[in-house]
């Protein structure tokens, strides 16, 4: 299930956020769902082997106009973002709590929610579906050298990218449905270049991800699940949300 949330400022000031705002938005989402569910997702989540998945994903923040300041980004007087999850309870709680409140304090901004729209998964998709990333997609491996750990981020042009993306999706499916589901999944870059690589700082850590458009070949039900939960890793930190290009 996916929603689009529109906000606007209550004064004439433009909305300003830190350039690296993922943690800020993630915290805002947790604060606007019920505490019991927030604690479950944050502390436990949906488990598979040693992995714990939160099973929600959000987009970048989109504004009327974008202007980069020294360490901040100005977005105009109206902004919106998308939030997705296969957990309808999660989406419903967030939407209900947003609608109950008159105004919100996010960073230096006092905002009001103007509209919440439900965005449906397309009823018809092609055998090969074009998708466009609404937040960077990140695929990585953690390598151990003695006591030191190093994270290697793959590009969409490396063969491991597709392999690890499918494996990550398989684990999320098992964690949610509690059963193994066999499926094919292929993804290839469509319009992707070096400018599509994005570097995000999250709680002091560097995360590399990729935007751009891609061609995906898989079962419709699998694509629908990926649409709700996100592709790649770190979805609940604001990575891997995509839209279907029609």
Tab-separated table of C-alpha atoms in Angstrom:
chain	number	residue	atom	x	y	z
A	1	UNK	CA	0.000	0.000	0.000
A	2	UNK	CA	1.314	3.442	-0.891
A	3	UNK	CA	0.345	6.986	0.029
A	4	UNK	CA	1.510	10.426	-1.058
A	5	UNK	CA	1.591	13.091	1.663
A	6	UNK	CA	1.489	16.793	0.744
A	7	UNK	CA	2.643	19.449	3.217
A	8	UNK	CA	2.932	23.203	3.039
A	9	UNK	CA	4.350	25.865	5.312
A	10	UNK	CA	1.976	27.909	7.451
A	11	UNK	CA	3.947	31.107	6.904
A	12	UNK	CA	5.731	32.758	4.008
A	13	UNK	CA	9.067	31.128	4.762
A	14	UNK	CA	10.422	28.518	2.379
A	15	UNK	CA	10.804	24.969	3.680
A	16	UNK	CA	14.419	24.137	4.520
A	17	UNK	CA	15.859	20.715	5.367
A	18	UNK	CA	19.373	19.399	5.943
A	19	UNK	CA	20.893	18.066	2.715
A	20	UNK	CA	21.081	14.629	4.336
A	21	UNK	CA	17.566	14.399	5.788
A	22	UNK	CA	16.826	10.629	5.705
A	23	UNK	CA	17.118	10.094	9.461
A	24	UNK	CA	14.961	13.164	10.118
A	25	UNK	CA	12.127	11.807	7.938
A	26	UNK	CA	12.482	8.270	9.309
A	27	UNK	CA	12.124	9.633	12.858
A	28	UNK	CA	9.071	11.663	11.788
A	29	UNK	CA	7.445	8.480	10.440
A	30	UNK	CA	8.096	6.517	13.641
A	31	UNK	CA	6.686	9.358	15.760
A	32	UNK	CA	3.443	9.290	13.811
A	33	UNK	CA	2.538	5.635	14.213
A	34	UNK	CA	1.325	4.004	17.412
A	35	UNK	CA	4.068	3.343	19.951
A	36	UNK	CA	3.482	-0.424	20.074
A	37	UNK	CA	3.918	-0.809	16.319
A	38	UNK	CA	6.840	1.627	16.266
A	39	UNK	CA	8.650	-0.372	18.968
A	40	UNK	CA	7.975	-3.657	17.150
A	41	UNK	CA	9.346	-2.379	13.838
A	42	UNK	CA	12.299	-0.593	15.397
A	43	UNK	CA	13.369	-3.309	17.843
A	44	UNK	CA	12.283	-6.570	16.206
A	45	UNK	CA	10.783	-6.256	12.736
A	46	UNK	CA	10.164	-9.192	10.425
A	47	UNK	CA	12.908	-11.735	10.896
A	48	UNK	CA	14.644	-14.074	8.478
A	49	UNK	CA	17.751	-15.856	9.750
A	50	UNK	CA	19.915	-13.050	11.173
A	51	UNK	CA	18.156	-10.294	9.237
A	52	UNK	CA	15.433	-8.017	10.571
A	53	UNK	CA	13.294	-6.143	8.061
A	54	UNK	CA	11.114	-3.128	8.893
A	55	UNK	CA	9.144	-3.582	5.640
A	56	UNK	CA	8.465	0.050	4.880
A	57	UNK	CA	10.118	2.494	2.509
A	58	UNK	CA	9.868	6.195	1.732
A	59	UNK	CA	10.901	8.453	-1.122
A	60	UNK	CA	13.033	11.524	-1.331
A	61	UNK	CA	11.369	14.820	-0.477
A	62	UNK	CA	10.024	16.636	-3.526
A	63	UNK	CA	9.458	20.401	-3.506
A	64	UNK	CA	8.251	23.244	-5.725
A	65	UNK	CA	11.807	24.329	-6.362
A	66	UNK	CA	15.170	23.107	-5.141
A	67	UNK	CA	18.004	25.358	-4.074
A	68	UNK	CA	21.128	24.037	-2.378
A	69	UNK	CA	22.474	26.150	0.450
A	70	UNK	CA	25.674	25.512	2.416
A	71	UNK	CA	24.489	22.498	4.443
A	72	UNK	CA	20.772	22.708	3.727
A	73	UNK	CA	18.326	22.466	0.866
A	74	UNK	CA	15.479	24.910	0.222
A	75	UNK	CA	12.358	23.317	-1.290
A	76	UNK	CA	9.837	26.133	-1.695
A	77	UNK	CA	6.590	26.407	0.282
A	78	UNK	CA	5.115	23.008	-0.625
A	79	UNK	CA	6.649	19.549	-0.353
A	80	UNK	CA	5.530	15.945	-0.654
A	81	UNK	CA	6.876	12.440	-0.262
A	82	UNK	CA	5.692	8.853	-0.706
A	83	UNK	CA	5.429	6.150	1.950
A	84	UNK	CA	4.914	2.457	1.130
A	85	UNK	CA	4.521	-0.794	3.029
A	86	UNK	CA	2.812	-4.171	2.652
A	87	UNK	CA	1.556	-3.554	6.211
A	88	UNK	CA	-1.805	-1.830	5.774
A	89	UNK	CA	-1.991	-1.217	9.530
A	90	UNK	CA	1.252	0.760	9.362
A	91	UNK	CA	0.051	2.978	6.498
A	92	UNK	CA	-3.399	3.447	8.075
A	93	UNK	CA	-1.955	4.443	11.442
A	94	UNK	CA	0.405	6.963	9.875
A	95	UNK	CA	-2.327	8.513	7.699
A	96	UNK	CA	-4.812	8.683	10.597
A	97	UNK	CA	-2.303	10.291	12.965
A	98	UNK	CA	-1.274	12.856	10.356
A	99	UNK	CA	-4.894	13.813	9.703
A	100	UNK	CA	-5.627	14.186	13.428
A	101	UNK	CA	-2.940	16.828	13.942
A	102	UNK	CA	-3.156	20.422	12.768
A	103	UNK	CA	0.518	21.193	12.358
A	104	UNK	CA	3.928	19.558	12.504
A	105	UNK	CA	7.384	20.707	13.410
A	106	UNK	CA	9.994	19.229	11.065
A	107	UNK	CA	13.491	20.616	11.490
A	108	UNK	CA	13.075	24.440	11.384
A	109	UNK	CA	9.707	24.271	9.655
A	110	UNK	CA	6.136	24.407	10.897
A	111	UNK	CA	4.012	22.527	8.369
A	112	UNK	CA	0.412	21.469	7.813
A	113	UNK	CA	-0.678	18.339	5.959
A	114	UNK	CA	-2.792	19.431	2.994
A	115	UNK	CA	-3.620	16.077	1.407
A	116	UNK	CA	-3.010	12.343	1.681
A	117	UNK	CA	-3.580	10.336	-1.506
A	118	UNK	CA	-3.590	6.564	-1.982
A	119	UNK	CA	-1.399	5.556	-4.940
A	120	UNK	CA	-2.526	2.235	-6.401
A	121	UNK	CA	-0.291	-0.326	-8.048
A	122	UNK	CA	-1.119	-0.388	-11.795
A	123	UNK	CA	-3.737	-2.985	-12.751
A	124	UNK	CA	-1.839	-3.837	-15.930
A	125	UNK	CA	1.912	-4.085	-16.393
A	126	UNK	CA	4.070	-5.210	-19.298
A	127	UNK	CA	6.151	-8.374	-19.333
A	128	UNK	CA	9.175	-6.092	-19.035
A	129	UNK	CA	8.315	-3.153	-16.800
A	130	UNK	CA	10.107	0.180	-16.712
A	131	UNK	CA	10.572	1.604	-13.233
A	132	UNK	CA	11.978	4.916	-12.020
A	133	UNK	CA	13.633	5.295	-8.628
A	134	UNK	CA	12.036	7.795	-6.239
A	135	UNK	CA	14.797	7.204	-3.714
A	136	UNK	CA	18.256	5.715	-4.330
A	137	UNK	CA	18.543	1.925	-4.572
A	138	UNK	CA	21.457	0.502	-2.603
A	139	UNK	CA	23.034	-2.950	-2.970
A	140	UNK	CA	26.078	-3.864	-0.894
A	141	UNK	CA	28.186	-6.543	0.764
A	142	UNK	CA	29.941	-6.284	4.100
A	143	UNK	CA	33.461	-7.674	3.958
A	144	UNK	CA	35.441	-8.662	7.056
A	145	UNK	CA	39.216	-8.238	7.300
A	146	UNK	CA	40.236	-9.439	10.719
A	147	UNK	CA	38.260	-7.340	13.178
A	148	UNK	CA	37.581	-4.632	10.612
A	149	UNK	CA	34.446	-4.481	8.466
A	150	UNK	CA	34.243	-2.785	5.104
A	151	UNK	CA	31.107	-2.160	3.056
A	152	UNK	CA	31.303	-2.464	-0.714
A	153	UNK	CA	28.492	-0.835	-2.715
A	154	UNK	CA	27.712	-2.317	-6.124
A	155	UNK	CA	26.760	-0.370	-9.236
A	156	UNK	CA	23.867	-1.469	-11.486
A	157	UNK	CA	26.461	-2.423	-14.111
A	158	UNK	CA	28.009	-5.171	-11.970
A	159	UNK	CA	26.534	-8.673	-12.206
A	160	UNK	CA	26.342	-8.957	-8.411
A	161	UNK	CA	23.860	-6.078	-8.349
A	162	UNK	CA	21.017	-8.154	-9.839
A	163	UNK	CA	21.949	-11.301	-7.896
A	164	UNK	CA	22.012	-9.580	-4.505
A	165	UNK	CA	18.892	-7.547	-5.297
A	166	UNK	CA	16.915	-10.736	-5.955
A	167	UNK	CA	18.306	-12.430	-2.843
A	168	UNK	CA	17.388	-9.440	-0.677
A	169	UNK	CA	13.860	-9.471	-2.129
A	170	UNK	CA	13.572	-13.226	-1.492
A	171	UNK	CA	14.466	-12.760	2.180
A	172	UNK	CA	11.920	-9.975	2.605
A	173	UNK	CA	9.213	-12.124	1.020
A	174	UNK	CA	9.999	-15.052	3.377
A	175	UNK	CA	10.090	-12.746	6.431
A	176	UNK	CA	6.618	-11.415	5.569
A	177	UNK	CA	4.806	-14.485	4.202
A	178	UNK	CA	6.708	-17.059	6.313
A	179	UNK	CA	7.226	-19.352	3.343
A	180	UNK	CA	9.575	-19.802	0.412
A	181	UNK	CA	8.321	-18.507	-2.940
A	182	UNK	CA	10.140	-19.362	-6.140
A	183	UNK	CA	10.316	-16.516	-8.634
A	184	UNK	CA	12.390	-15.078	-11.442
A	185	UNK	CA	13.702	-11.541	-11.183
A	186	UNK	CA	15.788	-9.634	-13.692
A	187	UNK	CA	16.728	-5.967	-13.623
A	188	UNK	CA	18.809	-3.989	-16.103
A	189	UNK	CA	19.770	-0.299	-16.255
A	190	UNK	CA	17.686	1.700	-18.726
A	191	UNK	CA	18.651	5.335	-18.269
A	192	UNK	CA	21.459	5.253	-15.728
A	193	UNK	CA	24.753	7.139	-15.796
A	194	UNK	CA	27.408	8.272	-13.332
A	195	UNK	CA	25.216	11.208	-12.250
A	196	UNK	CA	22.658	8.697	-10.950
A	197	UNK	CA	24.973	7.616	-8.140
A	198	UNK	CA	23.972	9.352	-4.912
A	199	UNK	CA	25.871	9.541	-1.641
A	200	UNK	CA	23.755	9.895	1.500
A	201	UNK	CA	25.005	10.456	5.050
A	202	UNK	CA	22.817	8.582	7.538
A	203	UNK	CA	23.692	8.953	11.235
A	204	UNK	CA	27.285	9.669	10.272
A	205	UNK	CA	27.597	6.710	7.890
A	206	UNK	CA	28.127	6.985	4.136
A	207	UNK	CA	25.586	5.091	2.003
A	208	UNK	CA	25.835	4.894	-1.785
A	209	UNK	CA	22.764	4.328	-3.946
A	210	UNK	CA	21.506	4.745	-7.482
A	211	UNK	CA	18.545	6.540	-9.021
A	212	UNK	CA	17.594	6.475	-12.719
A	213	UNK	CA	15.271	4.139	-14.616
A	214	UNK	CA	15.495	0.358	-14.954
A	215	UNK	CA	13.833	-2.496	-16.825
A	216	UNK	CA	12.431	-5.227	-14.588
A	217	UNK	CA	11.219	-8.661	-15.616
A	218	UNK	CA	9.348	-10.617	-12.944
A	219	UNK	CA	5.915	-11.855	-11.858
A	220	UNK	CA	3.305	-9.153	-11.233
A	221	UNK	CA	2.756	-10.239	-7.611
A	222	UNK	CA	6.487	-10.069	-6.917
A	223	UNK	CA	6.735	-6.616	-8.482
A	224	UNK	CA	3.738	-5.480	-6.422
A	225	UNK	CA	5.453	-6.625	-3.222
A	226	UNK	CA	8.680	-4.862	-4.246
A	227	UNK	CA	6.608	-1.750	-5.018
A	228	UNK	CA	5.316	-1.778	-1.439
A	229	UNK	CA	8.518	-2.712	0.372
A	230	UNK	CA	11.293	-1.275	-1.818
A	231	UNK	CA	14.215	-2.735	-3.754
A	232	UNK	CA	17.662	-3.295	-2.288
A	233	UNK	CA	18.787	-2.625	1.256
A	234	UNK	CA	18.105	0.018	3.912
A	235	UNK	CA	14.504	0.608	2.761
A	236	UNK	CA	13.317	1.991	6.107
A	237	UNK	CA	16.157	4.537	5.940
A	238	UNK	CA	14.707	5.949	2.714
A	239	UNK	CA	16.240	3.754	-0.003
A	240	UNK	CA	14.719	1.750	-2.854
A	241	UNK	CA	11.275	3.242	-3.519
A	242	UNK	CA	10.302	3.224	-7.187
A	243	UNK	CA	7.364	4.115	-9.402
A	244	UNK	CA	6.014	2.235	-12.430
A	245	UNK	CA	6.504	4.105	-15.695
A	246	UNK	CA	3.374	3.825	-17.851
